[in-house]
Tab-separated table of C-alpha atoms and ligand atoms in Angstrom:
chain	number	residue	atom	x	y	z
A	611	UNK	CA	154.080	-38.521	112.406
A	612	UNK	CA	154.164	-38.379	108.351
A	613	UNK	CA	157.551	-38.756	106.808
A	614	UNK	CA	158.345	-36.800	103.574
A	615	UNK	CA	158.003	-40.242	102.077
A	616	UNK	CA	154.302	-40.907	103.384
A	617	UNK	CA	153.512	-37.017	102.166
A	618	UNK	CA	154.753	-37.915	98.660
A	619	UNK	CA	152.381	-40.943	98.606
A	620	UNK	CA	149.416	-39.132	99.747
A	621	UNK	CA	150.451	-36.632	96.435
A	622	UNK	CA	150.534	-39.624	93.970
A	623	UNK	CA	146.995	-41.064	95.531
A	624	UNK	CA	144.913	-37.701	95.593
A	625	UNK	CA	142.329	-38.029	92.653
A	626	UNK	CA	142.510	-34.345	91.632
A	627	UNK	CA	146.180	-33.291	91.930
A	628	UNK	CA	146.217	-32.818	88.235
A	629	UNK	CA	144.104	-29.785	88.616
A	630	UNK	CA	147.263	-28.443	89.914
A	631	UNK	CA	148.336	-27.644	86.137
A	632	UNK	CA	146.007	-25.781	85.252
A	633	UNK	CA	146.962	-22.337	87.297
A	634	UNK	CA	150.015	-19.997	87.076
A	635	UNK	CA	151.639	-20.654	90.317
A	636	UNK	CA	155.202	-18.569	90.353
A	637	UNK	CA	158.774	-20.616	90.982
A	638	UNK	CA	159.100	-20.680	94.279
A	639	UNK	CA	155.817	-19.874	95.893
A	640	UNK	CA	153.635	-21.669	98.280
A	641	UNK	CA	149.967	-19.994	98.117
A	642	UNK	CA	148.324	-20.242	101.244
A	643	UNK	CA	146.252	-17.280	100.293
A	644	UNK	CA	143.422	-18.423	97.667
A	645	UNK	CA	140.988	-17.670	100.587
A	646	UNK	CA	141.753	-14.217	99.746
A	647	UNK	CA	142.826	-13.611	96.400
A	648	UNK	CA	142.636	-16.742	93.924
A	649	UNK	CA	145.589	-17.318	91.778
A	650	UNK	CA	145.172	-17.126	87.963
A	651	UNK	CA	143.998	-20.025	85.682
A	652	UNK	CA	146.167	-20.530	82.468
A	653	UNK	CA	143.190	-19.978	80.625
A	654	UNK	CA	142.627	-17.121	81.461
A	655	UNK	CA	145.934	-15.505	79.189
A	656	UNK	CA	143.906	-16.829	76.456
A	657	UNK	CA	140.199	-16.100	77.656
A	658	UNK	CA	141.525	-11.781	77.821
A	659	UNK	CA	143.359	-11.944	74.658
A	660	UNK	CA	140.061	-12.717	73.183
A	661	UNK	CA	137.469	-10.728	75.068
A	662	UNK	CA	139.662	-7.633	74.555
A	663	UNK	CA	141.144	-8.378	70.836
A	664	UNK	CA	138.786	-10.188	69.012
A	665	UNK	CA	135.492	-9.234	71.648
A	666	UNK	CA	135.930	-5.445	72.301
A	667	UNK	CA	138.434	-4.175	69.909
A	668	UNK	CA	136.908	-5.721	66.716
A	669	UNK	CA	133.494	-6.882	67.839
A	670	UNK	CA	132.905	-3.499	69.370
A	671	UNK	CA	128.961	-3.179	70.170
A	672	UNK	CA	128.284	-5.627	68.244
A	673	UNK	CA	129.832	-8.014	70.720
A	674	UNK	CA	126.464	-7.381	73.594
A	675	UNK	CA	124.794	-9.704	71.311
A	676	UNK	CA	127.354	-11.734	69.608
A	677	UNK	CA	130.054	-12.988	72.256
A	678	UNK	CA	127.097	-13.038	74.381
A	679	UNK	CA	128.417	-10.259	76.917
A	680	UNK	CA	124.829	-9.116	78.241
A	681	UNK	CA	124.163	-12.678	79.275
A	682	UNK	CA	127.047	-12.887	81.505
A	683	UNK	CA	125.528	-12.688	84.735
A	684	UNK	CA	123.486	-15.430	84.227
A	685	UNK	CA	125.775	-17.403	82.340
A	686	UNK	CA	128.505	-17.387	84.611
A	687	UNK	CA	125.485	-17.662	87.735
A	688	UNK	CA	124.666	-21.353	86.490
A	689	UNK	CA	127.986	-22.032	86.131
A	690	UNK	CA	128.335	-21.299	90.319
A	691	UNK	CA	124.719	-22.758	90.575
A	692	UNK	CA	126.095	-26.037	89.942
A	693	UNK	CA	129.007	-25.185	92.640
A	694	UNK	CA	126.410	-24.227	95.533
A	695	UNK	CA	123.552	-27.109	95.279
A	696	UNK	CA	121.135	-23.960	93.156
A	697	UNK	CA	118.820	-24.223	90.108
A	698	UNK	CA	120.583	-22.628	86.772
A	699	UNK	CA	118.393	-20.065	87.227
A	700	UNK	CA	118.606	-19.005	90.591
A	701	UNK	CA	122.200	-16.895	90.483
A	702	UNK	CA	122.762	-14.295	89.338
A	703	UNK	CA	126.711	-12.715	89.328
A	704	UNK	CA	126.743	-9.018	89.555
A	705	UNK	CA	128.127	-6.136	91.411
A	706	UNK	CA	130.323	-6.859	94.383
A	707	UNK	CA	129.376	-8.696	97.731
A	708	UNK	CA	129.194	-5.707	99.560
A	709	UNK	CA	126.150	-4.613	97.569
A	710	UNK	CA	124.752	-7.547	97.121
A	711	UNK	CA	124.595	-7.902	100.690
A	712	UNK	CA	122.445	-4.686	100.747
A	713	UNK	CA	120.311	-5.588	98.400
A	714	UNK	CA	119.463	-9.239	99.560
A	715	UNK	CA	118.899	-7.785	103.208
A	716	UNK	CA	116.024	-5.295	101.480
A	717	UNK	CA	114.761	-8.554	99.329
A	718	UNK	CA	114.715	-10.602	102.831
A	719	UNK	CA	112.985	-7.333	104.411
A	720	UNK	CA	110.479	-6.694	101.646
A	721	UNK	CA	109.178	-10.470	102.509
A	722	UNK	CA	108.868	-9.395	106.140
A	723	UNK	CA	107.337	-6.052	106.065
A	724	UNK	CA	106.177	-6.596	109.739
A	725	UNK	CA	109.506	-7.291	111.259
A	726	UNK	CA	111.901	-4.985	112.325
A	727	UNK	CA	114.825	-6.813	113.342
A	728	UNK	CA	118.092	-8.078	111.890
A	729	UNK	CA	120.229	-10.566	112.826
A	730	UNK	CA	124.035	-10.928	112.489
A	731	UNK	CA	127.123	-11.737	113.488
A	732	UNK	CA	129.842	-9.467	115.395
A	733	UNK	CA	132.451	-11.575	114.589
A	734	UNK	CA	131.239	-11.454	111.074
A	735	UNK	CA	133.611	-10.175	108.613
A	736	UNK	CA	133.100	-5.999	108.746
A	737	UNK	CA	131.646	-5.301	105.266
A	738	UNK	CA	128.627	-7.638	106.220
A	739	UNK	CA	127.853	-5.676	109.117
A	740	UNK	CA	129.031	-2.018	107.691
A	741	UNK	CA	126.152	-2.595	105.069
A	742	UNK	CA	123.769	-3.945	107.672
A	743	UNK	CA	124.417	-0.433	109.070
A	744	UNK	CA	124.183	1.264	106.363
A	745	UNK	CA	120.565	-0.420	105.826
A	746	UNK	CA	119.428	0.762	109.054
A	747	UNK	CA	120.650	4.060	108.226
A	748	UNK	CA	117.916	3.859	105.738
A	749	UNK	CA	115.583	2.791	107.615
A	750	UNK	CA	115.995	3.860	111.475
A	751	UNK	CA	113.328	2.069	112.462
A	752	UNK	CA	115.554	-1.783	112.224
A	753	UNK	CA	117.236	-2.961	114.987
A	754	UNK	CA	120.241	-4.802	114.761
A	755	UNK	CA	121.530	-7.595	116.852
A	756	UNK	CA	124.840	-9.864	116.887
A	757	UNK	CA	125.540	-12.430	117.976
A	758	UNK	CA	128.746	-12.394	120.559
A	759	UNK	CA	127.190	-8.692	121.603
A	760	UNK	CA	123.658	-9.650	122.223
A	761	UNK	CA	124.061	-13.157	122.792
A	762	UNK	CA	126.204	-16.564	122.661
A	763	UNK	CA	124.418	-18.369	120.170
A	764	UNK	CA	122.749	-17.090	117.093
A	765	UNK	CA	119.367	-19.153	117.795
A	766	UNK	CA	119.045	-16.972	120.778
A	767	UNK	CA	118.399	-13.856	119.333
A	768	UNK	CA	115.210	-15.290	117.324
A	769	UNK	CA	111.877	-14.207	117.662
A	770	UNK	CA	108.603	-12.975	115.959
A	771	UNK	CA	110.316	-9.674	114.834
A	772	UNK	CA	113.872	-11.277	113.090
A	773	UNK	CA	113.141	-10.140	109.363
A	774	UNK	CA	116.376	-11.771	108.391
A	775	UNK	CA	119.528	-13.609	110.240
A	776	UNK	CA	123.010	-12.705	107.654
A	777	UNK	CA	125.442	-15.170	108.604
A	778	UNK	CA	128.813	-16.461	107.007
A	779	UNK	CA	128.897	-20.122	105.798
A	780	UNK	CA	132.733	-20.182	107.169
A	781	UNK	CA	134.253	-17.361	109.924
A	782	UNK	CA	136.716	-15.567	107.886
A	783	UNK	CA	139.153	-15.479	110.920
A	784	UNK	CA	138.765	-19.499	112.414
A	785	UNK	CA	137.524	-21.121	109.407
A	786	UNK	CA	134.594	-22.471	111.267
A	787	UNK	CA	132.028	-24.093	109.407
A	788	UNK	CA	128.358	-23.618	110.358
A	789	UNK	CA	125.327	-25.976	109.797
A	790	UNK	CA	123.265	-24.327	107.205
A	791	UNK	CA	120.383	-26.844	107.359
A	792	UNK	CA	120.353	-26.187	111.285
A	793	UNK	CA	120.401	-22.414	111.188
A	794	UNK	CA	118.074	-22.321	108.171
A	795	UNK	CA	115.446	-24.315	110.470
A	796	UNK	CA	116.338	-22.590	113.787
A	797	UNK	CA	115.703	-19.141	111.622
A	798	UNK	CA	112.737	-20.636	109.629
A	799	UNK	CA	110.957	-21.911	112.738
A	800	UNK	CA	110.944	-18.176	113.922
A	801	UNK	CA	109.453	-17.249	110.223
A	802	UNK	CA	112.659	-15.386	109.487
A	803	UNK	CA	114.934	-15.026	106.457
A	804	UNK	CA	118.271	-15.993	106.006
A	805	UNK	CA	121.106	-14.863	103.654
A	806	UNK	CA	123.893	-16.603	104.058
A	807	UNK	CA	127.631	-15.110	103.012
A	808	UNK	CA	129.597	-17.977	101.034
A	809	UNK	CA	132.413	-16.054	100.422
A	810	UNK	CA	135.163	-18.719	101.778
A	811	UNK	CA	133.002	-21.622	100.870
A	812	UNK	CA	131.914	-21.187	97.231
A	813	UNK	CA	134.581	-23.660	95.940
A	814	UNK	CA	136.109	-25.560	98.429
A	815	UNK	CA	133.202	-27.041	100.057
A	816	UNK	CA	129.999	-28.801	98.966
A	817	UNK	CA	127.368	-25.826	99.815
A	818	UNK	CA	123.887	-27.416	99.180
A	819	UNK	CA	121.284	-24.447	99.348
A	820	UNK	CA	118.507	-26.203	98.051
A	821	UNK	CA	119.441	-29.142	100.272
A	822	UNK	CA	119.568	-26.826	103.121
A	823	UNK	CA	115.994	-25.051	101.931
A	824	UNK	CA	118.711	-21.929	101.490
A	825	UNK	CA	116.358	-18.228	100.866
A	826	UNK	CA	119.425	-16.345	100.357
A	827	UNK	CA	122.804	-16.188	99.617
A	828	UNK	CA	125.589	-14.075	98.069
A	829	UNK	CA	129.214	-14.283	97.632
A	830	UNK	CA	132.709	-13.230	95.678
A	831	UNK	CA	134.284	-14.737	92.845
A	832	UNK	CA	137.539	-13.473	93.398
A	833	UNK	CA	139.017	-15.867	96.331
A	834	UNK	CA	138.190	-19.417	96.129
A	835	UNK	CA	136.519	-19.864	92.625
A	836	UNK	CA	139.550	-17.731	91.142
A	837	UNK	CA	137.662	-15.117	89.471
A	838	UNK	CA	140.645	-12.770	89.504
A	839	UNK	CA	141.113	-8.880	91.164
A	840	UNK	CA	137.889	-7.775	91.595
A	841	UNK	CA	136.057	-9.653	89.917
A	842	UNK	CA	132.278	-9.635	90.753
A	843	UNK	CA	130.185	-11.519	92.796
A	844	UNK	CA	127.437	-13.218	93.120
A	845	UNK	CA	123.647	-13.416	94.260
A	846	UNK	CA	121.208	-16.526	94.952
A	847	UNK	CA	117.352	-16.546	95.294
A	848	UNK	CA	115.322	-19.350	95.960
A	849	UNK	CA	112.900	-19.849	93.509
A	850	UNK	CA	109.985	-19.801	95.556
A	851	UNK	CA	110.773	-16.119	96.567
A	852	UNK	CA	112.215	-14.994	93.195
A	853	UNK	CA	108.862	-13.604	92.109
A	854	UNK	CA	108.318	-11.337	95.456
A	855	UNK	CA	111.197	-10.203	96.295
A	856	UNK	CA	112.342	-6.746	95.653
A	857	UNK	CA	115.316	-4.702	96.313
A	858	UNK	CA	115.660	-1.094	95.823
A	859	UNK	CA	118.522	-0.761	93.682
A	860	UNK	CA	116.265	-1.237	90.843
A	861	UNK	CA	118.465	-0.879	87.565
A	862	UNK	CA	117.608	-1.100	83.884
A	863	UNK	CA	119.772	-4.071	84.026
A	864	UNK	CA	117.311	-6.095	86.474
A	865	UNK	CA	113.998	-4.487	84.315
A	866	UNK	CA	112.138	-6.999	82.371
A	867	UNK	CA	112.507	-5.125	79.011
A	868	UNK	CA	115.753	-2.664	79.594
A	869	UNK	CA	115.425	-2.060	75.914
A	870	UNK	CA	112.241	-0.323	75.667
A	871	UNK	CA	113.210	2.541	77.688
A	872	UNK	CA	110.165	2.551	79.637
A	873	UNK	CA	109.045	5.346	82.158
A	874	UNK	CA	108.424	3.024	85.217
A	875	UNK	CA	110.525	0.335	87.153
A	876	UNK	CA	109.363	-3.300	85.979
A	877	UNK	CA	111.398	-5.974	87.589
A	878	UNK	CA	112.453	-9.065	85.827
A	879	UNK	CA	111.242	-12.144	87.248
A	880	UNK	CA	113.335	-14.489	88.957
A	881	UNK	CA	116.881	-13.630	90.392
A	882	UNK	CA	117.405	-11.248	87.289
A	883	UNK	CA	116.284	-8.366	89.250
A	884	UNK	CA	118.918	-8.233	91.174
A	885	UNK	CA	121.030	-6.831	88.500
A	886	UNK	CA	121.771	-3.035	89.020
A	887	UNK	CA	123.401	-1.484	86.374
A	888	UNK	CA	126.122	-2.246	83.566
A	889	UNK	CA	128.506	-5.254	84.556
A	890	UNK	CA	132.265	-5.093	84.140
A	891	UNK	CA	132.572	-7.322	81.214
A	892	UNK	CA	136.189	-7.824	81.754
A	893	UNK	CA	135.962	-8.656	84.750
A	894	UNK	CA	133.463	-11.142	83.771
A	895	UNK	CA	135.538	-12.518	81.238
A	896	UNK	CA	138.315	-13.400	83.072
A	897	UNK	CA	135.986	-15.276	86.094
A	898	UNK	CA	135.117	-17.329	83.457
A	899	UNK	CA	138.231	-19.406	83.177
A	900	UNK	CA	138.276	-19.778	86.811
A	901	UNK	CA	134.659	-20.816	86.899
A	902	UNK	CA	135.225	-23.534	84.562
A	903	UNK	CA	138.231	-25.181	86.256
A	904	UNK	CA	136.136	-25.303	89.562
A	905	UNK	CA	133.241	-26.548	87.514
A	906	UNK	CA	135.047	-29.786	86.247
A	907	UNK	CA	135.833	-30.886	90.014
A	908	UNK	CA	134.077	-33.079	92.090
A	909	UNK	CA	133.177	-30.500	95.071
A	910	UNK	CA	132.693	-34.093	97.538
A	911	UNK	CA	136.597	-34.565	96.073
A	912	UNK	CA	137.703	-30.994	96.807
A	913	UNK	CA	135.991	-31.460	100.235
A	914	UNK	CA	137.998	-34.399	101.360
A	915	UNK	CA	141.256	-33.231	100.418
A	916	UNK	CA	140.600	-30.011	102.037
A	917	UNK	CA	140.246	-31.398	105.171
A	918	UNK	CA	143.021	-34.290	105.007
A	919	UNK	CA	145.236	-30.608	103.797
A	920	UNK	CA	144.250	-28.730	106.790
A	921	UNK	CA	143.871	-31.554	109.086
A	922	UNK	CA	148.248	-32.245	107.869
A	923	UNK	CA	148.949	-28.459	108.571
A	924	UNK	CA	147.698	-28.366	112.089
A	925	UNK	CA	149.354	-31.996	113.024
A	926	UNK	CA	152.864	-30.438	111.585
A	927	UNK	CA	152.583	-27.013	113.190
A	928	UNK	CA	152.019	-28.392	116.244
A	929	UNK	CA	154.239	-30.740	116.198
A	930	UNK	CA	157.352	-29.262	114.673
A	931	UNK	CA	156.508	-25.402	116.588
A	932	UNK	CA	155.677	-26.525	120.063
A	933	UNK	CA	157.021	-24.282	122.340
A	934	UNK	CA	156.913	-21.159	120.152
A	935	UNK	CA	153.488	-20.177	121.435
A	936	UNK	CA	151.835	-20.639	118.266
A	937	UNK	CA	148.169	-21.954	118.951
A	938	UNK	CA	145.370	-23.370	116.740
A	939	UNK	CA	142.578	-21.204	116.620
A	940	UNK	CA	140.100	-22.900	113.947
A	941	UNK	CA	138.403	-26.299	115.320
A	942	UNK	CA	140.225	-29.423	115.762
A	943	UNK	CA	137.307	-30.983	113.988
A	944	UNK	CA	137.720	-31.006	110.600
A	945	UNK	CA	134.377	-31.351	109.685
A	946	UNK	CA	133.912	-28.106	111.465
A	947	UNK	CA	136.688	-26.479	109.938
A	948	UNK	CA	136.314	-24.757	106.108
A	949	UNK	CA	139.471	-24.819	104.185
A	950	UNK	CA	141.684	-22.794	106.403
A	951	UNK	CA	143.776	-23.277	109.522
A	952	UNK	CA	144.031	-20.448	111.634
A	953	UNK	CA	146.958	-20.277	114.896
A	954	UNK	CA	147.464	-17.280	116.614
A	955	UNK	CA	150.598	-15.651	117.893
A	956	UNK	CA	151.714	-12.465	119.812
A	957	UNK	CA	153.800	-11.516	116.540
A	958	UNK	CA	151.538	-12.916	113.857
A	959	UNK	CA	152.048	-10.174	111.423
A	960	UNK	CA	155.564	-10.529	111.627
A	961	UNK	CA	155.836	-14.252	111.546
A	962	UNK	CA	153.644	-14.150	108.204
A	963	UNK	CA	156.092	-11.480	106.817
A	964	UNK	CA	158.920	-13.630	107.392
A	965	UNK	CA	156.966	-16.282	105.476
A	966	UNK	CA	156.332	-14.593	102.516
A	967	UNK	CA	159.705	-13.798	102.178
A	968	UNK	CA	160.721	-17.508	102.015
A	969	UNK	CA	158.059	-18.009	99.378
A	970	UNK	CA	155.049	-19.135	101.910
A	971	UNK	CA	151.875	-16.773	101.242
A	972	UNK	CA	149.821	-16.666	103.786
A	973	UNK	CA	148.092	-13.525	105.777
A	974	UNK	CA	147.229	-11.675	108.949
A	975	UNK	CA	144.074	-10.905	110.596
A	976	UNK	CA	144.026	-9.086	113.585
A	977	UNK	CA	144.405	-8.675	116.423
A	978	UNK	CA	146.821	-11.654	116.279
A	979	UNK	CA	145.427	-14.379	113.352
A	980	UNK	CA	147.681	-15.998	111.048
A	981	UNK	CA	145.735	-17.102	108.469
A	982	UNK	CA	146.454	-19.909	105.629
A	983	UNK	CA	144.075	-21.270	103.029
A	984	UNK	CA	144.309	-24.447	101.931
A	985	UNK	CA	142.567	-24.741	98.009
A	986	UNK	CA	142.328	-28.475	97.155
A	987	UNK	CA	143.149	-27.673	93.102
A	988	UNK	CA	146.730	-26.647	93.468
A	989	UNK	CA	148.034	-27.230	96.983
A	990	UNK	CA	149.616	-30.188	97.375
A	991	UNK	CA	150.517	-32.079	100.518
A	992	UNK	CA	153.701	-31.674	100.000
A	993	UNK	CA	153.268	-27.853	99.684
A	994	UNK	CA	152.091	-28.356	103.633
A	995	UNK	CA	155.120	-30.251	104.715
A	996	UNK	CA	157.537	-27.197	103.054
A	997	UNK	CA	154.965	-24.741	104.655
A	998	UNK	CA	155.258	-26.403	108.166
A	999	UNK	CA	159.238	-26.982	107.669
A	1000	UNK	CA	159.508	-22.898	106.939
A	1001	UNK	CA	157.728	-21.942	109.747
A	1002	UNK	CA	159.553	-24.110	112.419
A	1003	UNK	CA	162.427	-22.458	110.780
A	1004	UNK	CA	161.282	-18.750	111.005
A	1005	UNK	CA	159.957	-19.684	114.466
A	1006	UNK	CA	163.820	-21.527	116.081
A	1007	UNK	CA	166.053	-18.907	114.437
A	1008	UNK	CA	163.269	-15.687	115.426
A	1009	UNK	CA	163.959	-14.559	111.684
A	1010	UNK	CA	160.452	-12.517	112.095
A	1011	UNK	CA	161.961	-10.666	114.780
A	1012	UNK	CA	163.455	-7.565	112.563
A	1013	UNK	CA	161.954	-4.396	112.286
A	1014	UNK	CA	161.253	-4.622	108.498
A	1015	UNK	CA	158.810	-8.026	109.143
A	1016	UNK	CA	156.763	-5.904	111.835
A	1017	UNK	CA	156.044	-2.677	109.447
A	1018	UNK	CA	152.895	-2.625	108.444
A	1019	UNK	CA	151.296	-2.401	104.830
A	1020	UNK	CA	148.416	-1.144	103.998
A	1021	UNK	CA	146.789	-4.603	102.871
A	1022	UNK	CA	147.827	-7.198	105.513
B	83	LIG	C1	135.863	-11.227	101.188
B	83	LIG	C2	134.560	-11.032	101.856
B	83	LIG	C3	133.705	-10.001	101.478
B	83	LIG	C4	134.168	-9.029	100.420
B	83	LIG	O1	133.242	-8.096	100.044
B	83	LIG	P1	133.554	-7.184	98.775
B	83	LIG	O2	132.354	-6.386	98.588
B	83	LIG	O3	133.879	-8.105	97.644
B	83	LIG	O4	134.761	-6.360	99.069
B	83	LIG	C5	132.470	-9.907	102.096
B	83	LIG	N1	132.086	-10.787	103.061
B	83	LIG	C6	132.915	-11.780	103.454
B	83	LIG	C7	132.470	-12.737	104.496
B	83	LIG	C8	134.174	-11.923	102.871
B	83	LIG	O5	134.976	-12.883	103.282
């Protein structure tokens, strides 16, 4: 096994530990929980002070035009463009991914009138398939099916009538990685549509959707690409369907001339339509210093380190908490494995409590998940070796095992 020693080498070798300065990280804290909520860039202190002081305060209106606030969404989308293997003009970031997930499943339906079905995954994180509902509820005449309900394997469930599969890049709960080439050619054999949900990939992991001849895609801002609370996320259209899609939350903000006030509904072209309404500018503002930290890395860099991170954690858990009935649940394989390590246990909630009060953040997913996110930019190897050390500690002495560590909040 690695000695402190051989953990402090791999520190001094890894090509983008520097990044590491660039965020706020408190005294004290281990973050295992960028996969959820993104710590803040320095630049950002700087990036608000402006957008509110010198942007909205002084600039006032004035500032649509000048600070270039109406051009945000596509601004910022070819800054994530160059993130997720897309065309500058192909994203799009607006609203949240919850509604971007609605309106990409009406864009993928309004290229399949015909079809009637809908394809998803059970074990899919709930807002993807609480808005897949909520489409259907629409339009009773779509059928849903899921994989791990309806069958084992997503190719299973396509046919002549799947409209459009909706399937997550990287399982929120295991971390597993999925092929997108091999699902976008299972689905595309079948003349389907797929979106697929990049929300813990965007910015740990070299997504190529043009590689993968991606339709779809949508994702948040706000857990790897550091985006802050909030902050909005984002949608991707191939070109070749920008021009015939359509989704029905048809804003002035996606209209081709918002300023002329027009009577009738006339989508911009390209990925601009799918722009609803007014964008939190803000929020906006603040994404971009996290935006342009991730876009000076090497995503084939982030990648590696990533898995060498992950790959550490699980050797050290298992090897300093055997015995404790803590077991890996994301794939031994890291290159099946997105930038998390999951291990369940019996009193996983409580065992993450106990964590966070030594300084290890990390979270809970039920019914038993304990969850921890390795980002590349400011975890450090030795950050894994503490993080493995605390555990084994929590774990020998049952420190989780007090009634204050097994109360639940209301965010877990
Ligand atoms: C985090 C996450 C979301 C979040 O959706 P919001 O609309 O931003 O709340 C959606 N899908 C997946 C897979 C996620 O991991």
């Amino acid at each position: 096994m690695n000695s402190l020693a051989d953990i402090k080498a791999m520190d001094l070798a890894d090509p983008i530990a520097s990044f590491r300065e660039r965020f706020h990280l408190p005294d004290g804290i281990i973050y295992l929980d960028g996969n959820s909520l993104g710590p803040a860039p320095k630049s950002v202190f700087d990036e608000m002070q402006k957008a509110i002081h010198e942007e909205w305060a002084n600039g006032l209106i004035r500032s649509w035009n000048k600070a270039g606030w109406f051009d945000l969404p596509g601004t910022l989308g070819a800054m994530i463009a160059k993130l997720v293997g897309a065309n500058s003009n192909e994203v799009i970031v607006t609203d949240n991914t919850s509604s971007n997930i609605f309106k990409t499943l009406f864009a993928a339906l309004s290229l399949r009138p015909d079809r009637k079905t809908i394809v998803a995954e059970q074990g899919s994180f709930p807002t993807d398939l609480y808005i897949a509902q909520g489409v259907q509820s629409v339009r009773p005449d779509l059928i849903l099916k899921l994989e791990g309900r309806d069958a084992d394997r997503i190719e299973d469930l396509l046919d002549d009538d799947t409209a459009v599969v909706l399937i997550n890049q990287v399982d929120y709960r295991t971390g597993e990685l999925r092929n997108m080439s091999e699902v976008t050619n299972a689905a595309h054999d079948c003349g389907a549509i797929v979106v697929w949900d990049l929300c813990h990939s965007a910015g740990i992991y070299p997504v190529d959707l043009n590689g993968s001849n991606a339709d779809m895609a949508i994702g948040c801002s706000y857990k790897y690409l550091n985006g802050g609370p909030g902050a909005p996320a984002f949608v991707f259209c191939a070109e070749r369907h920008a021009n015939a899609v359509s989704q029905p939350l048809s804003g002035w903000w996606g209209h081709a001339k918002p300023f002329a006030f027009q009577t009738d509904f006339e989508p911009l072209g390209g990925v601009g339509k799918f722009a609803s309404g007014t964008q939190p500018i803000l929020s906006l503002r603040a994404m971009k210093a996290g935006l342009e930290v991730a876009c000076e890395a090497d995503m084939n860099e982030v990648r590696a380190k990533s898995m060498a991170l992950t790959d550490l954690f699980i050797e050290l858990v298992e090897a300093k908490c055997a015995g404790h009935g803590v077991e890996l649940v994301s794939p031994r394989d890291a290159a099946r494995r997105g930038s998390q390590a999951s291990f369940s246990h019996e009193n996983g909630y409580a065992i993450v409590q106990a964590m966070i009060d030594r300084g290890v953040i990390g979270d809970f997913r039920r019914p038993n998940i304990m969850r921890f996110g390795f980002a590349p930019l400011y975890i450090s190897y030795e950050d894994v070796w503490r993080s493995a050390e605390i555990m084994q500690d929590i774990l020998e002495n049952r420190t989780w095992d007090q009634p204050h560590f097994r109360a639940e909040n209301a965010v877990t």
